[in-house]
Amino acid sequence: MMLNTGGVRVPEGANSLGAFRFVFRDLMDAKVRGLQVLSLVTQQCYGGGSMLAAVSDGVLVNAQSQISMSGPRLIQALNQYVEGDDVTTDQVRLVLSGKSRAATSDRFQLVEDDAEGYRRGIQRLLSSSDNLGPSINQSLLNLERRFAENGVIPSDRFTAKESIHPSIDKSKFGCGNSWSVRASLFTQDTQVGSATAAYALVTDSFADAESIYDLVKAIDALPNSISNINIFIDCPSHSPSLIDETLILSEYLATLALGVRLKHLSGVNVHVLVIGSSGGGIFAALSAAASRMSMLSAGSVQVLPRAALRAMRRPDENLITTKQLLESGAVDDMLEDLSSVLS
């Protein structure tokens, strides 16, 4: 794949979300069936494009290539607006560069920015004996090591929200050690032999690399007796933090999507439900991977959260209606309440 993209266009709203859902889902299914996926990024690759790169078995980049979930302008604006960190454009672009990506992840291969460099890089990837990328288990180990390798200390964990949703009794969820400073991951207490597992990813802010890692690790560890997984989402978007981009956030999101999709393809019914707000990479990853994507009628989905638009001084032009979400295929159905799911 040639991936030079600025990401989905915000004004296209539901159509962009629906189109990416189908493209990403089909790519993951083909990869699981054994298709070797190689990508080339000669310029910039932001948003969903970086998730496509992150499920590739190999990605050729040059030193000036830019790869990230959020574009440099958004990262800089949000870090100043939310984090209070005054990061420069040069600092952001250095983190997102092909040179930095290749130093962080074996998936990215640095080549010279000319035809001969790309030709040799493609030949090297095609001739590699280890050309189908790491397994989910190996990916999880790589992502876990990356926290320490990049000097990211796991946060003091705490609950970000006292309640998940009025329809959900929080007491039914066991709050162990799986929630990060940015988002809370509630894991349902299940009886031995139960056929259903449930998770709720909820946050007033954004889903960071740590909370995404927690979720995919928990799902991957489920016993084979589980035949149904419910994932409740109230999370406006992925994190635009420069720290999370240092870790290559798109690889965390892609691993989550692929891990959930593997459960679906193995016969597990994976039902993702938007119970509050959702959008960005977290919605893209889970909607593509799910067996069924639902949303409460009181919920909302957007391409970018309002905080991101405000930080970039852009109008809130991405209001998406229920009808648009259904017609585009971004979601499969609407629910008035959770009674049918929690019964």
Tab-separated table of C-alpha atoms in Angstrom:
chain	number	residue	atom	x	y	z
A	1	MET	CA	0.000	0.000	0.000
A	2	MET	CA	1.115	3.537	-0.725
A	3	LEU	CA	0.035	5.524	2.326
A	4	ASN	CA	0.405	9.274	1.930
A	5	THR	CA	-2.617	10.795	3.659
A	6	GLY	CA	-3.627	13.524	6.053
A	7	GLY	CA	-6.337	11.278	7.506
A	8	VAL	CA	-10.087	11.395	7.025
A	9	ARG	CA	-11.708	14.708	6.159
A	10	VAL	CA	-13.644	16.002	9.157
A	11	PRO	CA	-16.456	17.583	7.072
A	12	GLU	CA	-17.253	14.190	5.497
A	13	GLY	CA	-18.362	12.986	8.921
A	14	ALA	CA	-20.177	9.655	9.012
A	15	ASN	CA	-19.209	8.740	5.454
A	16	SER	CA	-15.522	8.896	6.331
A	17	LEU	CA	-16.048	6.795	9.469
A	18	GLY	CA	-18.104	4.194	7.613
A	19	ALA	CA	-15.679	3.943	4.701
A	20	PHE	CA	-12.677	3.501	6.963
A	21	ARG	CA	-14.501	0.872	9.017
A	22	PHE	CA	-14.942	-1.344	5.949
A	23	VAL	CA	-11.426	-0.764	4.578
A	24	PHE	CA	-9.748	-1.500	7.907
A	25	ARG	CA	-11.936	-4.541	8.578
A	26	ASP	CA	-11.254	-6.049	5.150
A	27	LEU	CA	-7.516	-5.455	5.510
A	28	MET	CA	-7.427	-7.197	8.895
A	29	ASP	CA	-9.441	-10.147	7.573
A	30	ALA	CA	-7.102	-10.527	4.602
A	31	LYS	CA	-4.070	-10.338	6.878
A	32	VAL	CA	-5.470	-13.026	9.181
A	33	ARG	CA	-5.977	-15.258	6.127
A	34	GLY	CA	-2.260	-14.972	5.413
A	35	LEU	CA	-1.966	-11.996	3.065
A	36	GLN	CA	1.394	-10.282	3.423
A	37	VAL	CA	0.834	-6.546	3.851
A	38	LEU	CA	3.621	-4.116	2.978
A	39	SER	CA	3.279	-0.329	3.058
A	40	LEU	CA	5.234	2.645	1.806
A	41	VAL	CA	5.110	6.111	3.414
A	42	THR	CA	7.133	8.670	1.485
A	43	GLN	CA	5.543	11.813	2.943
A	44	GLN	CA	2.894	11.926	5.683
A	45	CYS	CA	0.514	9.323	7.079
A	46	TYR	CA	-1.891	10.535	9.755
A	47	GLY	CA	-5.046	9.249	11.420
A	48	GLY	CA	-6.571	6.072	10.040
A	49	GLY	CA	-3.773	5.801	7.500
A	50	SER	CA	-1.280	5.266	10.316
A	51	MET	CA	-3.467	2.426	11.643
A	52	LEU	CA	-3.337	0.770	8.217
A	53	ALA	CA	0.442	1.085	8.365
A	54	ALA	CA	0.447	-0.327	11.897
A	55	VAL	CA	-1.196	-3.602	10.829
A	56	SER	CA	1.239	-3.965	7.948
A	57	ASP	CA	3.981	-6.558	8.201
A	58	GLY	CA	6.537	-3.997	7.101
A	59	VAL	CA	6.508	-0.256	6.401
A	60	LEU	CA	9.158	1.553	4.374
A	61	VAL	CA	9.815	5.128	5.486
A	62	ASN	CA	12.425	7.774	4.827
A	63	ALA	CA	13.944	10.027	7.471
A	64	GLN	CA	11.432	12.812	6.769
A	65	SER	CA	8.281	10.651	6.621
A	66	GLN	CA	5.663	11.605	9.220
A	67	ILE	CA	3.488	8.905	10.839
A	68	SER	CA	1.019	9.472	13.685
A	69	MET	CA	-2.591	9.163	14.792
A	70	SER	CA	-2.924	12.932	15.174
A	71	GLY	CA	-1.364	15.499	12.869
A	72	PRO	CA	1.439	17.780	14.118
A	73	ARG	CA	-0.844	20.802	14.351
A	74	LEU	CA	-3.364	18.963	16.526
A	75	ILE	CA	-0.680	17.416	18.749
A	76	GLN	CA	0.936	20.785	19.332
A	77	ALA	CA	-2.379	22.533	19.966
A	78	LEU	CA	-3.768	19.867	22.311
A	79	ASN	CA	-0.550	19.582	24.300
A	80	GLN	CA	-0.697	23.323	24.925
A	81	TYR	CA	-4.472	23.428	25.438
A	82	VAL	CA	-4.870	20.314	27.609
A	83	GLU	CA	-1.432	19.358	28.918
A	84	GLY	CA	-0.065	22.861	29.347
A	85	ASP	CA	3.140	21.779	27.586
A	86	ASP	CA	4.674	24.270	25.185
A	87	VAL	CA	6.046	21.922	22.523
A	88	THR	CA	7.505	23.259	19.302
A	89	THR	CA	6.678	22.168	15.783
A	90	ASP	CA	10.221	20.838	15.374
A	91	GLN	CA	9.882	18.718	18.529
A	92	VAL	CA	6.635	17.204	17.285
A	93	ARG	CA	7.939	16.491	13.795
A	94	LEU	CA	11.054	14.828	15.190
A	95	VAL	CA	8.932	12.392	17.219
A	96	LEU	CA	6.711	11.606	14.221
A	97	SER	CA	9.586	11.208	11.754
A	98	GLY	CA	10.357	8.017	9.902
A	99	LYS	CA	13.783	7.994	11.534
A	100	SER	CA	12.239	8.007	15.024
A	101	ARG	CA	9.610	5.429	14.070
A	102	ALA	CA	12.242	3.051	12.706
A	103	ALA	CA	14.258	3.444	15.912
A	104	THR	CA	11.190	2.586	18.020
A	105	SER	CA	9.548	-0.261	16.079
A	106	ASP	CA	10.935	-3.034	13.872
A	107	ARG	CA	7.822	-2.682	11.708
A	108	PHE	CA	9.253	0.508	10.188
A	109	GLN	CA	12.265	0.166	7.895
A	110	LEU	CA	14.301	3.269	7.081
A	111	VAL	CA	15.354	3.685	3.437
A	112	GLU	CA	16.794	6.416	1.243
A	113	ASP	CA	14.199	8.741	-0.257
A	114	ASP	CA	14.705	7.730	-3.880
A	115	ALA	CA	13.500	5.042	-6.277
A	116	GLU	CA	16.503	2.804	-5.677
A	117	GLY	CA	16.119	3.036	-1.908
A	118	TYR	CA	12.469	2.004	-2.069
A	119	ARG	CA	13.205	-0.794	-4.566
A	120	ARG	CA	15.854	-2.296	-2.309
A	121	GLY	CA	13.615	-1.915	0.724
A	122	ILE	CA	10.733	-3.735	-0.960
A	123	GLN	CA	13.045	-6.539	-2.074
A	124	ARG	CA	14.378	-6.878	1.469
A	125	LEU	CA	10.882	-7.108	2.952
A	126	LEU	CA	9.709	-9.617	0.347
A	127	SER	CA	12.733	-11.851	0.851
A	128	SER	CA	12.558	-11.804	4.645
A	129	SER	CA	11.865	-15.176	6.252
A	130	ASP	CA	9.962	-13.407	9.040
A	131	ASN	CA	7.624	-11.423	6.835
A	132	LEU	CA	4.219	-11.855	8.445
A	133	GLY	CA	4.754	-9.616	11.441
A	134	PRO	CA	4.504	-10.493	15.139
A	135	SER	CA	1.657	-12.425	16.746
A	136	ILE	CA	-0.719	-10.658	19.130
A	137	ASN	CA	1.205	-12.089	22.088
A	138	GLN	CA	4.511	-10.862	20.683
A	139	SER	CA	2.978	-7.485	19.855
A	140	LEU	CA	1.791	-7.132	23.448
A	141	LEU	CA	5.277	-7.906	24.746
A	142	ASN	CA	6.767	-5.349	22.356
A	143	LEU	CA	4.259	-2.684	23.387
A	144	GLU	CA	4.806	-3.365	27.082
A	145	ARG	CA	8.588	-3.075	26.730
A	146	ARG	CA	8.146	0.186	24.875
A	147	PHE	CA	6.836	1.928	27.998
A	148	ALA	CA	10.138	1.355	29.792
A	149	GLU	CA	12.318	1.875	26.717
A	150	ASN	CA	10.850	5.343	26.217
A	151	GLY	CA	10.976	6.334	29.865
A	152	VAL	CA	7.205	6.214	30.306
A	153	ILE	CA	6.422	5.268	33.889
A	154	PRO	CA	2.997	3.634	34.363
A	155	SER	CA	0.694	6.071	36.089
A	156	ASP	CA	-0.746	5.815	39.559
A	157	ARG	CA	-3.980	4.135	38.638
A	158	PHE	CA	-7.319	5.515	39.668
A	159	THR	CA	-10.942	5.545	38.578
A	160	ALA	CA	-11.684	8.392	36.180
A	161	LYS	CA	-15.474	8.194	36.513
A	162	GLU	CA	-17.616	7.244	39.472
A	163	SER	CA	-20.328	5.842	37.219
A	164	ILE	CA	-20.122	4.264	33.793
A	165	HIS	CA	-23.690	4.876	32.692
A	166	PRO	CA	-27.018	5.064	34.543
A	167	SER	CA	-28.012	1.727	32.997
A	168	ILE	CA	-24.891	-0.053	34.250
A	169	ASP	CA	-24.344	-0.996	37.861
A	170	LYS	CA	-20.674	-0.292	38.494
A	171	SER	CA	-20.679	-2.754	41.392
A	172	LYS	CA	-20.886	-5.521	38.779
A	173	PHE	CA	-17.482	-4.534	37.475
A	174	GLY	CA	-14.325	-5.558	39.274
A	175	CYS	CA	-11.914	-2.634	39.433
A	176	GLY	CA	-8.565	-4.380	39.620
A	177	ASN	CA	-5.385	-2.775	38.351
A	178	SER	CA	-6.450	-2.024	34.800
A	179	TRP	CA	-7.047	1.668	34.486
A	180	SER	CA	-4.706	4.464	33.566
A	181	VAL	CA	-4.405	8.145	34.317
A	182	ARG	CA	-6.412	8.929	31.183
A	183	ALA	CA	-9.056	6.220	31.025
A	184	SER	CA	-10.707	3.576	33.184
A	185	LEU	CA	-11.069	-0.020	32.109
A	186	PHE	CA	-13.719	-1.823	34.120
A	187	THR	CA	-13.715	-5.606	33.821
A	188	GLN	CA	-16.885	-7.468	34.672
A	189	ASP	CA	-16.751	-9.996	37.487
A	190	THR	CA	-17.844	-13.260	35.887
A	191	GLN	CA	-18.646	-16.606	37.387
A	192	VAL	CA	-16.459	-19.580	36.522
A	193	GLY	CA	-17.735	-21.029	33.271
A	194	SER	CA	-19.575	-17.863	32.246
A	195	ALA	CA	-19.867	-17.486	28.478
A	196	THR	CA	-19.853	-13.662	28.494
A	197	ALA	CA	-17.140	-11.145	29.330
A	198	ALA	CA	-17.737	-7.398	29.545
A	199	TYR	CA	-15.494	-4.354	29.585
A	200	ALA	CA	-16.161	-0.639	29.841
A	201	LEU	CA	-13.606	1.877	28.599
A	202	VAL	CA	-14.673	5.231	30.005
A	203	THR	CA	-12.935	8.571	30.296
A	204	ASP	CA	-13.645	12.279	30.401
A	205	SER	CA	-10.484	12.818	28.386
A	206	PHE	CA	-8.785	10.575	25.803
A	207	ALA	CA	-7.749	6.924	25.556
A	208	ASP	CA	-3.989	6.731	26.003
A	209	ALA	CA	-1.559	3.963	25.087
A	210	GLU	CA	-1.727	2.482	28.573
A	211	SER	CA	-5.507	2.083	28.680
A	212	ILE	CA	-5.580	0.689	25.126
A	213	TYR	CA	-2.860	-1.798	26.063
A	214	ASP	CA	-4.821	-2.810	29.183
A	215	LEU	CA	-7.939	-3.506	27.120
A	216	VAL	CA	-6.346	-5.640	24.414
A	217	LYS	CA	-4.290	-7.577	26.967
A	218	ALA	CA	-7.417	-8.379	28.989
A	219	ILE	CA	-9.335	-9.499	25.897
A	220	ASP	CA	-6.443	-11.601	24.607
A	221	ALA	CA	-6.232	-13.429	27.954
A	222	LEU	CA	-9.880	-14.551	27.905
A	223	PRO	CA	-10.448	-18.318	28.147
A	224	ASN	CA	-11.790	-20.259	25.178
A	225	SER	CA	-15.070	-20.782	27.044
A	226	ILE	CA	-16.032	-17.150	26.377
A	227	SER	CA	-18.433	-16.912	23.438
A	228	ASN	CA	-19.612	-13.304	23.878
A	229	ILE	CA	-17.712	-10.089	24.586
A	230	ASN	CA	-19.452	-6.791	25.315
A	231	ILE	CA	-17.333	-3.636	25.158
A	232	PHE	CA	-18.986	-0.445	26.435
A	233	ILE	CA	-17.363	2.765	25.206
A	234	ASP	CA	-17.649	6.284	26.582
A	235	CYS	CA	-14.432	7.816	25.303
A	236	PRO	CA	-14.291	10.826	22.953
A	237	SER	CA	-11.141	9.883	21.053
A	238	HIS	CA	-7.567	8.633	21.165
A	239	SER	CA	-4.943	10.637	23.012
A	240	PRO	CA	-3.144	13.375	21.042
A	241	SER	CA	-0.405	13.541	23.679
A	242	LEU	CA	3.157	13.755	22.413
A	243	ILE	CA	4.102	11.110	24.994
A	244	ASP	CA	1.627	8.651	23.467
A	245	GLU	CA	2.852	9.462	19.970
A	246	THR	CA	6.405	8.790	21.127
A	247	LEU	CA	5.185	5.250	21.828
A	248	ILE	CA	3.573	5.063	18.328
A	249	LEU	CA	-0.060	5.125	19.440
A	250	SER	CA	-1.288	3.736	16.115
A	251	GLU	CA	0.428	0.410	16.894
A	252	TYR	CA	-1.470	0.154	20.187
A	253	LEU	CA	-4.772	0.873	18.429
A	254	ALA	CA	-3.982	-1.526	15.578
A	255	THR	CA	-3.085	-4.285	18.048
A	256	LEU	CA	-6.397	-3.692	19.840
A	257	ALA	CA	-8.321	-3.875	16.564
A	258	LEU	CA	-6.528	-6.999	15.375
A	259	GLY	CA	-6.885	-8.714	18.755
A	260	VAL	CA	-10.630	-8.059	18.848
A	261	ARG	CA	-11.042	-9.063	15.195
A	262	LEU	CA	-9.261	-12.362	15.848
A	263	LYS	CA	-11.822	-13.098	18.565
A	264	HIS	CA	-14.628	-12.429	16.082
A	265	LEU	CA	-13.058	-14.626	13.414
A	266	SER	CA	-12.646	-17.443	15.944
A	267	GLY	CA	-16.412	-17.462	16.501
A	268	VAL	CA	-16.747	-15.101	19.466
A	269	ASN	CA	-19.555	-12.551	19.191
A	270	VAL	CA	-17.975	-9.156	19.907
A	271	HIS	CA	-20.565	-6.463	20.571
A	272	VAL	CA	-19.223	-2.913	20.897
A	273	LEU	CA	-21.637	-0.330	22.290
A	274	VAL	CA	-21.166	3.440	22.388
A	275	ILE	CA	-22.920	4.431	25.611
A	276	GLY	CA	-21.672	8.027	25.725
A	277	SER	CA	-19.426	9.715	23.192
A	278	SER	CA	-16.821	8.211	20.900
A	279	GLY	CA	-14.724	9.063	17.895
A	280	GLY	CA	-11.209	9.178	16.532
A	281	GLY	CA	-8.929	6.161	16.621
A	282	ILE	CA	-10.690	4.336	19.450
A	283	PHE	CA	-13.963	4.295	17.503
A	284	ALA	CA	-12.178	3.399	14.261
A	285	ALA	CA	-10.351	0.454	15.838
A	286	LEU	CA	-13.319	-1.073	17.636
A	287	SER	CA	-15.952	-0.457	14.951
A	288	ALA	CA	-13.798	-2.223	12.345
A	289	ALA	CA	-13.099	-5.162	14.644
A	290	ALA	CA	-16.585	-5.696	16.086
A	291	SER	CA	-19.108	-8.337	15.106
A	292	ARG	CA	-21.763	-5.721	15.836
A	293	MET	CA	-21.420	-1.982	16.452
A	294	SER	CA	-24.275	-0.370	18.386
A	295	MET	CA	-24.914	3.030	19.906
A	296	LEU	CA	-27.382	4.238	22.485
A	297	SER	CA	-29.795	6.775	21.032
A	298	ALA	CA	-28.495	9.253	23.612
A	299	GLY	CA	-24.879	8.638	22.545
A	300	SER	CA	-22.798	10.520	19.999
A	301	VAL	CA	-20.013	9.839	17.521
A	302	GLN	CA	-17.718	12.409	15.954
A	303	VAL	CA	-14.628	12.379	13.753
A	304	LEU	CA	-12.768	14.694	16.133
A	305	PRO	CA	-13.868	15.647	19.660
A	306	ARG	CA	-14.904	19.221	20.393
A	307	ALA	CA	-11.783	19.770	22.511
A	308	ALA	CA	-9.620	19.087	19.461
A	309	LEU	CA	-11.604	21.464	17.272
A	310	ARG	CA	-11.467	24.193	19.916
A	311	ALA	CA	-7.727	23.761	20.323
A	312	MET	CA	-7.260	24.274	16.580
A	313	ARG	CA	-9.782	27.157	16.598
A	314	ARG	CA	-12.019	25.358	14.143
A	315	PRO	CA	-15.833	25.436	14.169
A	316	ASP	CA	-17.688	22.412	15.493
A	317	GLU	CA	-18.503	21.194	12.010
A	318	ASN	CA	-18.530	17.472	12.654
A	319	LEU	CA	-21.972	17.009	14.232
A	320	ILE	CA	-23.135	13.627	12.961
A	321	THR	CA	-26.762	12.512	13.075
A	322	THR	CA	-28.078	9.062	13.906
A	323	LYS	CA	-29.427	8.688	10.374
A	324	GLN	CA	-26.019	9.474	8.864
A	325	LEU	CA	-24.270	6.931	11.084
A	326	LEU	CA	-26.697	4.173	10.104
A	327	GLU	CA	-26.732	4.984	6.387
A	328	SER	CA	-22.935	5.105	6.177
A	329	GLY	CA	-22.498	1.815	8.035
A	330	ALA	CA	-20.402	3.470	10.739
A	331	VAL	CA	-22.746	1.788	13.242
A	332	ASP	CA	-25.079	-1.167	12.734
A	333	ASP	CA	-27.991	-0.243	14.971
A	334	MET	CA	-29.329	2.063	17.672
A	335	LEU	CA	-30.534	0.994	21.110
A	336	GLU	CA	-32.852	2.933	23.405
A	337	ASP	CA	-31.348	1.294	26.483
A	338	LEU	CA	-29.090	-1.574	27.527
A	339	SER	CA	-31.775	-3.916	28.834
A	340	SER	CA	-31.375	-6.364	25.952
A	341	VAL	CA	-27.599	-6.448	26.438
A	342	LEU	CA	-27.455	-6.707	30.215
A	343	SER	CA	-30.306	-9.186	30.637
